Amino acid sequence: MLQSNLLETTRLHNARFAASQAHDLLKAALHDKQFGEVALVSSFGTEAAVLLHMISQIAPATPVLFLDTELMFAETLAYQRSLSAALGLTGVRLIRANAGELTKQDPDNTLHQRDTDACCALRKTAPLQAALEGFNSWISGRKRFQGGKREHLQLIEAEQGTGRIKLNPLANWSSDDTRAYIAKHDLPKHPLLAQGYGSVGCAPCTVPAEGREGRWKGQEKSECGIHFENGKMVKTGATA
Ligand code: SF4
């Protein structure tokens, strides 16, 4: 779709769904197919159970793309398997970096110590973009309260540079909303939550913290580069 058409389409969709609940937007996407072929991209992190539970109620065979960077916590991998089984999700796909590229660019798994942007590009951005081929839209669990550029998150975005639409059904949810939903539906929690990890990414780049400040701690970086803006990877939460 042409960029101008994509922007106009998302503008109209945002106006239409402005007063809708997350479940209604997901139903329009997954049941009524109003956004073409759609995948959910899930980290199986501490808040992921909300969207995963919603899609299990609407369309449990929805493609769920889980980026396994091969540097994940063992707890996340176990949670991915147990939560998928508990919710009856049948479309989960493990997405990994190209083995040849891994050998060439990061043979000893230490690239993250030298260049986190290059490591994320290798292990996250490139494999996700390849996995999203054939999809018109994808669903993200980002929320405005998480700060940085996410403060201005729209419900529906044009992903400039790829021509896809990105749906953020939880854009206006608070941390309390998420906790309340998980409690109400008695959803399994990520095991690292009890150890003080409010947000969980790759093991080498995550420390215990209340929220996303535990990711890439001490670096300017705050995004993994799977989100695009103006055709470029978003790597920081800077609002400038
Ligand atoms: S979060 Fe860290 S280990 Fe994971 S891909 Fe990015 S730099 Fe590499």
PDB file of C-alpha atoms and ligand atoms in Angstrom:
ATOM      1  CA  MET A   1       0.000   0.000   0.000  1.00  0.00           C
ATOM      2  CA  LEU A   2       1.299   3.500  -0.805  1.00  0.00           C
ATOM      3  CA  GLN A   3       2.540   5.360   2.281  1.00  0.00           C
ATOM      4  CA  SER A   4      -0.009   8.181   1.863  1.00  0.00           C
ATOM      5  CA  ASN A   5      -2.832   5.650   1.546  1.00  0.00           C
ATOM      6  CA  LEU A   6      -1.536   3.765   4.580  1.00  0.00           C
ATOM      7  CA  LEU A   7      -1.480   6.928   6.704  1.00  0.00           C
ATOM      8  CA  GLU A   8      -5.016   7.832   5.660  1.00  0.00           C
ATOM      9  CA  THR A   9      -6.216   4.290   6.328  1.00  0.00           C
ATOM     10  CA  THR A  10      -4.751   4.290   9.841  1.00  0.00           C
ATOM     11  CA  ARG A  11      -6.180   7.757  10.520  1.00  0.00           C
ATOM     12  CA  LEU A  12      -9.658   6.509   9.640  1.00  0.00           C
ATOM     13  CA  HIS A  13      -9.212   3.329  11.684  1.00  0.00           C
ATOM     14  CA  ASN A  14      -8.022   5.317  14.718  1.00  0.00           C
ATOM     15  CA  ALA A  15     -11.116   7.511  14.550  1.00  0.00           C
ATOM     16  CA  ARG A  16     -13.335   4.471  14.201  1.00  0.00           C
ATOM     17  CA  PHE A  17     -11.832   2.454  17.049  1.00  0.00           C
ATOM     18  CA  ALA A  18     -11.096   5.397  19.388  1.00  0.00           C
ATOM     19  CA  ALA A  19     -13.756   4.370  21.890  1.00  0.00           C
ATOM     20  CA  SER A  20     -13.339   0.620  21.436  1.00  0.00           C
ATOM     21  CA  GLN A  21     -12.027  -1.871  23.946  1.00  0.00           C
ATOM     22  CA  ALA A  22      -8.897  -3.910  23.203  1.00  0.00           C
ATOM     23  CA  HIS A  23     -11.016  -7.015  22.705  1.00  0.00           C
ATOM     24  CA  ASP A  24     -13.138  -5.243  20.048  1.00  0.00           C
ATOM     25  CA  LEU A  25     -10.079  -4.199  18.039  1.00  0.00           C
ATOM     26  CA  LEU A  26      -8.672  -7.718  18.230  1.00  0.00           C
ATOM     27  CA  LYS A  27     -11.999  -9.189  17.154  1.00  0.00           C
ATOM     28  CA  ALA A  28     -12.105  -6.841  14.156  1.00  0.00           C
ATOM     29  CA  ALA A  29      -8.582  -7.913  13.242  1.00  0.00           C
ATOM     30  CA  LEU A  30      -8.639 -11.629  13.962  1.00  0.00           C
ATOM     31  CA  HIS A  31     -12.259 -12.621  13.456  1.00  0.00           C
ATOM     32  CA  ASP A  32     -13.504 -10.103  10.918  1.00  0.00           C
ATOM     33  CA  LYS A  33     -10.115  -9.828   9.089  1.00  0.00           C
ATOM     34  CA  GLN A  34     -10.371  -6.051   8.716  1.00  0.00           C
ATOM     35  CA  PHE A  35      -6.584  -5.645   8.644  1.00  0.00           C
ATOM     36  CA  GLY A  36      -5.660  -8.483   6.280  1.00  0.00           C
ATOM     37  CA  GLU A  37      -3.337 -11.236   7.461  1.00  0.00           C
ATOM     38  CA  VAL A  38      -2.375 -10.488  11.065  1.00  0.00           C
ATOM     39  CA  ALA A  39       0.209 -11.911  13.474  1.00  0.00           C
ATOM     40  CA  LEU A  40       0.755 -11.210  17.153  1.00  0.00           C
ATOM     41  CA  VAL A  41       4.377 -10.575  18.119  1.00  0.00           C
ATOM     42  CA  SER A  42       4.817 -11.659  21.730  1.00  0.00           C
ATOM     43  CA  SER A  43       7.820 -11.640  24.046  1.00  0.00           C
ATOM     44  CA  PHE A  44       6.096 -13.972  26.503  1.00  0.00           C
ATOM     45  CA  GLY A  45       7.205 -11.405  29.058  1.00  0.00           C
ATOM     46  CA  THR A  46       5.593 -10.298  32.293  1.00  0.00           C
ATOM     47  CA  GLU A  47       2.526  -8.686  30.688  1.00  0.00           C
ATOM     48  CA  ALA A  48       2.212 -10.859  27.592  1.00  0.00           C
ATOM     49  CA  ALA A  49      -0.494 -13.083  29.051  1.00  0.00           C
ATOM     50  CA  VAL A  50      -3.130 -10.360  28.495  1.00  0.00           C
ATOM     51  CA  LEU A  51      -3.014 -10.304  24.686  1.00  0.00           C
ATOM     52  CA  LEU A  52      -2.309 -14.018  24.484  1.00  0.00           C
ATOM     53  CA  HIS A  53      -5.405 -14.730  26.565  1.00  0.00           C
ATOM     54  CA  MET A  54      -7.526 -12.377  24.441  1.00  0.00           C
ATOM     55  CA  ILE A  55      -6.505 -14.011  21.176  1.00  0.00           C
ATOM     56  CA  SER A  56      -7.069 -17.453  22.683  1.00  0.00           C
ATOM     57  CA  GLN A  57     -10.671 -16.364  23.231  1.00  0.00           C
ATOM     58  CA  ILE A  58     -11.114 -14.973  19.719  1.00  0.00           C
ATOM     59  CA  ALA A  59      -8.922 -17.044  17.374  1.00  0.00           C
ATOM     60  CA  PRO A  60      -6.531 -19.476  19.092  1.00  0.00           C
ATOM     61  CA  ALA A  61      -4.843 -20.432  15.811  1.00  0.00           C
ATOM     62  CA  THR A  62      -3.639 -16.857  15.251  1.00  0.00           C
ATOM     63  CA  PRO A  63       0.046 -16.803  14.270  1.00  0.00           C
ATOM     64  CA  VAL A  64       2.048 -15.806  17.368  1.00  0.00           C
ATOM     65  CA  LEU A  65       5.642 -14.872  16.592  1.00  0.00           C
ATOM     66  CA  PHE A  66       8.017 -15.419  19.506  1.00  0.00           C
ATOM     67  CA  LEU A  67      11.538 -14.118  18.965  1.00  0.00           C
ATOM     68  CA  ASP A  68      13.889 -16.637  20.498  1.00  0.00           C
ATOM     69  CA  THR A  69      17.221 -14.812  20.403  1.00  0.00           C
ATOM     70  CA  GLU A  70      18.899 -17.929  21.834  1.00  0.00           C
ATOM     71  CA  LEU A  71      20.021 -15.709  24.710  1.00  0.00           C
ATOM     72  CA  MET A  72      16.727 -15.914  26.580  1.00  0.00           C
ATOM     73  CA  PHE A  73      16.197 -16.793  30.226  1.00  0.00           C
ATOM     74  CA  ALA A  74      15.360 -20.474  30.651  1.00  0.00           C
ATOM     75  CA  GLU A  75      12.320 -19.282  32.620  1.00  0.00           C
ATOM     76  CA  THR A  76      10.993 -17.404  29.573  1.00  0.00           C
ATOM     77  CA  LEU A  77      11.338 -20.448  27.322  1.00  0.00           C
ATOM     78  CA  ALA A  78       9.536 -22.614  29.875  1.00  0.00           C
ATOM     79  CA  TYR A  79       6.821 -19.966  30.313  1.00  0.00           C
ATOM     80  CA  GLN A  80       6.349 -19.754  26.546  1.00  0.00           C
ATOM     81  CA  ARG A  81       5.671 -23.478  26.385  1.00  0.00           C
ATOM     82  CA  SER A  82       3.449 -23.735  29.463  1.00  0.00           C
ATOM     83  CA  LEU A  83       1.392 -20.605  28.754  1.00  0.00           C
ATOM     84  CA  SER A  84       0.832 -21.565  25.108  1.00  0.00           C
ATOM     85  CA  ALA A  85      -0.391 -24.985  26.213  1.00  0.00           C
ATOM     86  CA  ALA A  86      -2.585 -23.578  28.989  1.00  0.00           C
ATOM     87  CA  LEU A  87      -4.278 -21.146  26.595  1.00  0.00           C
ATOM     88  CA  GLY A  88      -4.592 -23.636  23.733  1.00  0.00           C
ATOM     89  CA  LEU A  89      -2.633 -21.464  21.315  1.00  0.00           C
ATOM     90  CA  THR A  90      -1.884 -23.484  18.186  1.00  0.00           C
ATOM     91  CA  GLY A  91      -0.157 -20.873  16.011  1.00  0.00           C
ATOM     92  CA  VAL A  92       2.992 -20.132  18.021  1.00  0.00           C
ATOM     93  CA  ARG A  93       6.125 -19.897  15.878  1.00  0.00           C
ATOM     94  CA  LEU A  94       9.644 -19.638  17.286  1.00  0.00           C
ATOM     95  CA  ILE A  95      11.603 -17.111  15.263  1.00  0.00           C
ATOM     96  CA  ARG A  96      15.400 -17.321  15.316  1.00  0.00           C
ATOM     97  CA  ALA A  97      18.275 -15.621  13.575  1.00  0.00           C
ATOM     98  CA  ASN A  98      19.730 -17.185  10.451  1.00  0.00           C
ATOM     99  CA  ALA A  99      22.286 -19.766  11.642  1.00  0.00           C
ATOM    100  CA  GLY A 100      24.867 -18.745   9.045  1.00  0.00           C
ATOM    101  CA  GLU A 101      24.604 -15.074  10.012  1.00  0.00           C
ATOM    102  CA  LEU A 102      24.922 -15.978  13.702  1.00  0.00           C
ATOM    103  CA  THR A 103      28.102 -17.921  13.019  1.00  0.00           C
ATOM    104  CA  LYS A 104      29.484 -15.111  10.904  1.00  0.00           C
ATOM    105  CA  GLN A 105      28.579 -12.146  13.100  1.00  0.00           C
ATOM    106  CA  ASP A 106      28.484 -13.549  16.628  1.00  0.00           C
ATOM    107  CA  PRO A 107      30.317 -16.890  16.750  1.00  0.00           C
ATOM    108  CA  ASP A 108      30.962 -16.734  20.511  1.00  0.00           C
ATOM    109  CA  ASN A 109      27.707 -15.037  21.597  1.00  0.00           C
ATOM    110  CA  THR A 110      29.510 -11.934  22.858  1.00  0.00           C
ATOM    111  CA  LEU A 111      28.312  -9.337  20.346  1.00  0.00           C
ATOM    112  CA  HIS A 112      25.910  -7.970  22.993  1.00  0.00           C
ATOM    113  CA  GLN A 113      28.952  -6.984  25.086  1.00  0.00           C
ATOM    114  CA  ARG A 114      30.393  -4.854  22.274  1.00  0.00           C
ATOM    115  CA  ASP A 115      27.412  -3.558  20.298  1.00  0.00           C
ATOM    116  CA  THR A 116      23.880  -4.083  21.566  1.00  0.00           C
ATOM    117  CA  ASP A 117      22.294  -2.437  18.518  1.00  0.00           C
ATOM    118  CA  ALA A 118      24.122  -4.805  16.167  1.00  0.00           C
ATOM    119  CA  CYS A 119      23.181  -7.772  18.356  1.00  0.00           C
ATOM    120  CA  CYS A 120      19.480  -6.781  18.400  1.00  0.00           C
ATOM    121  CA  ALA A 121      19.568  -6.196  14.631  1.00  0.00           C
ATOM    122  CA  LEU A 122      21.012  -9.686  14.112  1.00  0.00           C
ATOM    123  CA  ARG A 123      18.900 -11.595  16.616  1.00  0.00           C
ATOM    124  CA  LYS A 124      15.640  -9.615  16.576  1.00  0.00           C
ATOM    125  CA  THR A 125      15.109  -7.111  13.754  1.00  0.00           C
ATOM    126  CA  ALA A 126      16.232  -9.198  10.788  1.00  0.00           C
ATOM    127  CA  PRO A 127      14.492 -12.441  11.822  1.00  0.00           C
ATOM    128  CA  LEU A 128      11.266 -10.625  12.705  1.00  0.00           C
ATOM    129  CA  GLN A 129      11.145  -8.746   9.424  1.00  0.00           C
ATOM    130  CA  ALA A 130      11.636 -12.047   7.590  1.00  0.00           C
ATOM    131  CA  ALA A 131       8.915 -13.708   9.688  1.00  0.00           C
ATOM    132  CA  LEU A 132       6.480 -10.864   8.997  1.00  0.00           C
ATOM    133  CA  GLU A 133       6.723 -11.351   5.224  1.00  0.00           C
ATOM    134  CA  GLY A 134       3.232 -12.152   4.001  1.00  0.00           C
ATOM    135  CA  PHE A 135       1.486 -10.385   6.874  1.00  0.00           C
ATOM    136  CA  ASN A 136      -0.364  -7.114   6.310  1.00  0.00           C
ATOM    137  CA  SER A 137      -0.491  -6.160   9.983  1.00  0.00           C
ATOM    138  CA  TRP A 138       0.919  -7.120  13.345  1.00  0.00           C
ATOM    139  CA  ILE A 139      -0.148  -6.726  16.935  1.00  0.00           C
ATOM    140  CA  SER A 140       2.148  -5.334  19.616  1.00  0.00           C
ATOM    141  CA  GLY A 141       1.677  -5.206  23.386  1.00  0.00           C
ATOM    142  CA  ARG A 142       3.234  -1.744  23.840  1.00  0.00           C
ATOM    143  CA  LYS A 143       1.559   0.734  26.181  1.00  0.00           C
ATOM    144  CA  ARG A 144       1.758   4.501  26.665  1.00  0.00           C
ATOM    145  CA  PHE A 145       2.582   4.276  30.360  1.00  0.00           C
ATOM    146  CA  GLN A 146       5.890   2.587  29.462  1.00  0.00           C
ATOM    147  CA  GLY A 147       7.185   6.044  28.541  1.00  0.00           C
ATOM    148  CA  GLY A 148       9.603   7.456  25.993  1.00  0.00           C
ATOM    149  CA  LYS A 149       8.209   7.400  22.477  1.00  0.00           C
ATOM    150  CA  ARG A 150       5.549   5.015  23.718  1.00  0.00           C
ATOM    151  CA  GLU A 151       3.891   7.964  25.500  1.00  0.00           C
ATOM    152  CA  HIS A 152       2.466   9.014  22.137  1.00  0.00           C
ATOM    153  CA  LEU A 153       1.482   5.569  20.970  1.00  0.00           C
ATOM    154  CA  GLN A 154      -1.598   5.381  18.776  1.00  0.00           C
ATOM    155  CA  LEU A 155      -4.029   2.493  18.785  1.00  0.00           C
ATOM    156  CA  ILE A 156      -3.329   1.874  15.118  1.00  0.00           C
ATOM    157  CA  GLU A 157      -0.113   2.913  13.376  1.00  0.00           C
ATOM    158  CA  ALA A 158       1.258   2.944   9.864  1.00  0.00           C
ATOM    159  CA  GLU A 159       4.623   1.204  10.010  1.00  0.00           C
ATOM    160  CA  GLN A 160       6.585   3.462   7.755  1.00  0.00           C
ATOM    161  CA  GLY A 161       9.152   1.676   5.671  1.00  0.00           C
ATOM    162  CA  THR A 162       7.407  -1.693   5.658  1.00  0.00           C
ATOM    163  CA  GLY A 163       3.891  -0.770   4.518  1.00  0.00           C
ATOM    164  CA  ARG A 164       2.317  -2.730   7.355  1.00  0.00           C
ATOM    165  CA  ILE A 165      -0.243  -1.643   9.912  1.00  0.00           C
ATOM    166  CA  LYS A 166       0.602  -2.089  13.562  1.00  0.00           C
ATOM    167  CA  LEU A 167      -2.136  -2.582  16.131  1.00  0.00           C
ATOM    168  CA  ASN A 168      -1.539  -1.589  19.754  1.00  0.00           C
ATOM    169  CA  PRO A 169      -4.761  -2.733  21.478  1.00  0.00           C
ATOM    170  CA  LEU A 170      -3.353  -2.045  24.968  1.00  0.00           C
ATOM    171  CA  ALA A 171      -1.976   1.421  24.140  1.00  0.00           C
ATOM    172  CA  ASN A 172      -4.054   3.132  26.809  1.00  0.00           C
ATOM    173  CA  TRP A 173      -3.799   0.407  29.463  1.00  0.00           C
ATOM    174  CA  SER A 174      -2.065   1.133  32.752  1.00  0.00           C
ATOM    175  CA  SER A 175       0.101  -1.220  34.732  1.00  0.00           C
ATOM    176  CA  ASP A 176      -2.816  -1.677  37.137  1.00  0.00           C
ATOM    177  CA  ASP A 177      -5.157  -2.580  34.246  1.00  0.00           C
ATOM    178  CA  THR A 178      -2.740  -5.307  33.189  1.00  0.00           C
ATOM    179  CA  ARG A 179      -2.357  -6.707  36.698  1.00  0.00           C
ATOM    180  CA  ALA A 180      -6.130  -6.630  37.217  1.00  0.00           C
ATOM    181  CA  TYR A 181      -6.764  -8.511  33.951  1.00  0.00           C
ATOM    182  CA  ILE A 182      -4.222 -11.199  34.815  1.00  0.00           C
ATOM    183  CA  ALA A 183      -5.738 -11.605  38.282  1.00  0.00           C
ATOM    184  CA  LYS A 184      -9.337 -11.632  37.025  1.00  0.00           C
ATOM    185  CA  HIS A 185      -8.615 -14.417  34.553  1.00  0.00           C
ATOM    186  CA  ASP A 186      -6.208 -16.214  36.889  1.00  0.00           C
ATOM    187  CA  LEU A 187      -3.509 -16.297  34.204  1.00  0.00           C
ATOM    188  CA  PRO A 188      -0.110 -17.892  34.866  1.00  0.00           C
ATOM    189  CA  LYS A 189       2.568 -15.317  35.683  1.00  0.00           C
ATOM    190  CA  HIS A 190       6.085 -15.136  34.280  1.00  0.00           C
ATOM    191  CA  PRO A 191       8.287 -16.925  36.869  1.00  0.00           C
ATOM    192  CA  LEU A 192      10.824 -14.071  36.998  1.00  0.00           C
ATOM    193  CA  LEU A 193       8.185 -11.600  38.192  1.00  0.00           C
ATOM    194  CA  ALA A 194       8.531 -13.067  41.692  1.00  0.00           C
ATOM    195  CA  GLN A 195      12.289 -12.409  41.500  1.00  0.00           C
ATOM    196  CA  GLY A 196      11.848  -8.679  40.897  1.00  0.00           C
ATOM    197  CA  TYR A 197      11.881  -8.546  37.096  1.00  0.00           C
ATOM    198  CA  GLY A 198       9.071  -6.193  36.048  1.00  0.00           C
ATOM    199  CA  SER A 199      10.149  -6.506  32.408  1.00  0.00           C
ATOM    200  CA  VAL A 200      12.033  -9.425  30.882  1.00  0.00           C
ATOM    201  CA  GLY A 201      14.174  -9.434  27.757  1.00  0.00           C
ATOM    202  CA  CYS A 202      17.344 -11.365  26.935  1.00  0.00           C
ATOM    203  CA  ALA A 203      19.298 -12.705  29.911  1.00  0.00           C
ATOM    204  CA  PRO A 204      22.522 -10.730  29.284  1.00  0.00           C
ATOM    205  CA  CYS A 205      20.671  -7.414  28.962  1.00  0.00           C
ATOM    206  CA  THR A 206      18.051  -7.566  31.729  1.00  0.00           C
ATOM    207  CA  VAL A 207      18.383  -6.907  35.449  1.00  0.00           C
ATOM    208  CA  PRO A 208      15.659  -6.851  38.109  1.00  0.00           C
ATOM    209  CA  ALA A 209      13.743  -3.545  38.099  1.00  0.00           C
ATOM    210  CA  GLU A 210      10.179  -2.349  38.419  1.00  0.00           C
ATOM    211  CA  GLY A 211       9.747  -1.757  34.689  1.00  0.00           C
ATOM    212  CA  ARG A 212      11.655  -1.361  31.442  1.00  0.00           C
ATOM    213  CA  GLU A 213      14.504   0.507  33.163  1.00  0.00           C
ATOM    214  CA  GLY A 214      15.927  -2.961  33.855  1.00  0.00           C
ATOM    215  CA  ARG A 215      16.556  -3.472  30.137  1.00  0.00           C
ATOM    216  CA  TRP A 216      19.991  -2.398  28.807  1.00  0.00           C
ATOM    217  CA  LYS A 217      20.593  -0.710  32.168  1.00  0.00           C
ATOM    218  CA  GLY A 218      23.210   2.048  31.981  1.00  0.00           C
ATOM    219  CA  GLN A 219      22.817   2.466  28.219  1.00  0.00           C
ATOM    220  CA  GLU A 220      20.891   5.024  26.220  1.00  0.00           C
ATOM    221  CA  LYS A 221      19.211   2.145  24.417  1.00  0.00           C
ATOM    222  CA  SER A 222      15.672   1.336  25.521  1.00  0.00           C
ATOM    223  CA  GLU A 223      14.132  -0.377  22.491  1.00  0.00           C
ATOM    224  CA  CYS A 224      15.259  -3.535  20.765  1.00  0.00           C
ATOM    225  CA  GLY A 225      14.817  -2.260  17.230  1.00  0.00           C
ATOM    226  CA  ILE A 226      11.814  -4.331  16.162  1.00  0.00           C
ATOM    227  CA  HIS A 227       9.722  -1.157  15.870  1.00  0.00           C
ATOM    228  CA  PHE A 228      10.170   1.193  12.926  1.00  0.00           C
ATOM    229  CA  GLU A 229       9.573   4.923  12.667  1.00  0.00           C
ATOM    230  CA  ASN A 230      10.112   6.912   9.485  1.00  0.00           C
ATOM    231  CA  GLY A 231      11.632   3.778   7.985  1.00  0.00           C
ATOM    232  CA  LYS A 232      14.285   3.473  10.709  1.00  0.00           C
ATOM    233  CA  MET A 233      14.603   1.191  13.701  1.00  0.00           C
ATOM    234  CA  VAL A 234      13.567   2.756  17.008  1.00  0.00           C
ATOM    235  CA  LYS A 235      16.402   2.109  19.464  1.00  0.00           C
ATOM    236  CA  THR A 236      15.817   4.633  22.222  1.00  0.00           C
ATOM    237  CA  GLY A 237      12.846   6.008  24.059  1.00  0.00           C
ATOM    238  CA  ALA A 238      13.986   9.565  23.469  1.00  0.00           C
ATOM    239  CA  THR A 239      11.097  11.751  22.507  1.00  0.00           C
ATOM    240  CA  ALA A 240      13.120  14.309  20.552  1.00  0.00           C
TER     241      ALA A 240
HETATM  242  S1  SF4 B   1      18.597  -7.714  24.086  1.00  0.00           S
HETATM  243 FE1  SF4 B   1      20.829  -8.000  24.349  1.00  0.00          FE
HETATM  244  S2  SF4 B   1      21.257 -10.180  23.977  1.00  0.00           S
HETATM  245 FE2  SF4 B   1      19.168  -9.727  23.219  1.00  0.00          FE
HETATM  246  S3  SF4 B   1      19.437  -9.363  21.077  1.00  0.00           S
HETATM  247 FE3  SF4 B   1      19.519  -7.345  22.081  1.00  0.00          FE
HETATM  248  S4  SF4 B   1      21.693  -6.951  22.598  1.00  0.00           S
HETATM  249 FE4  SF4 B   1      21.466  -9.139  22.030  1.00  0.00          FE
END
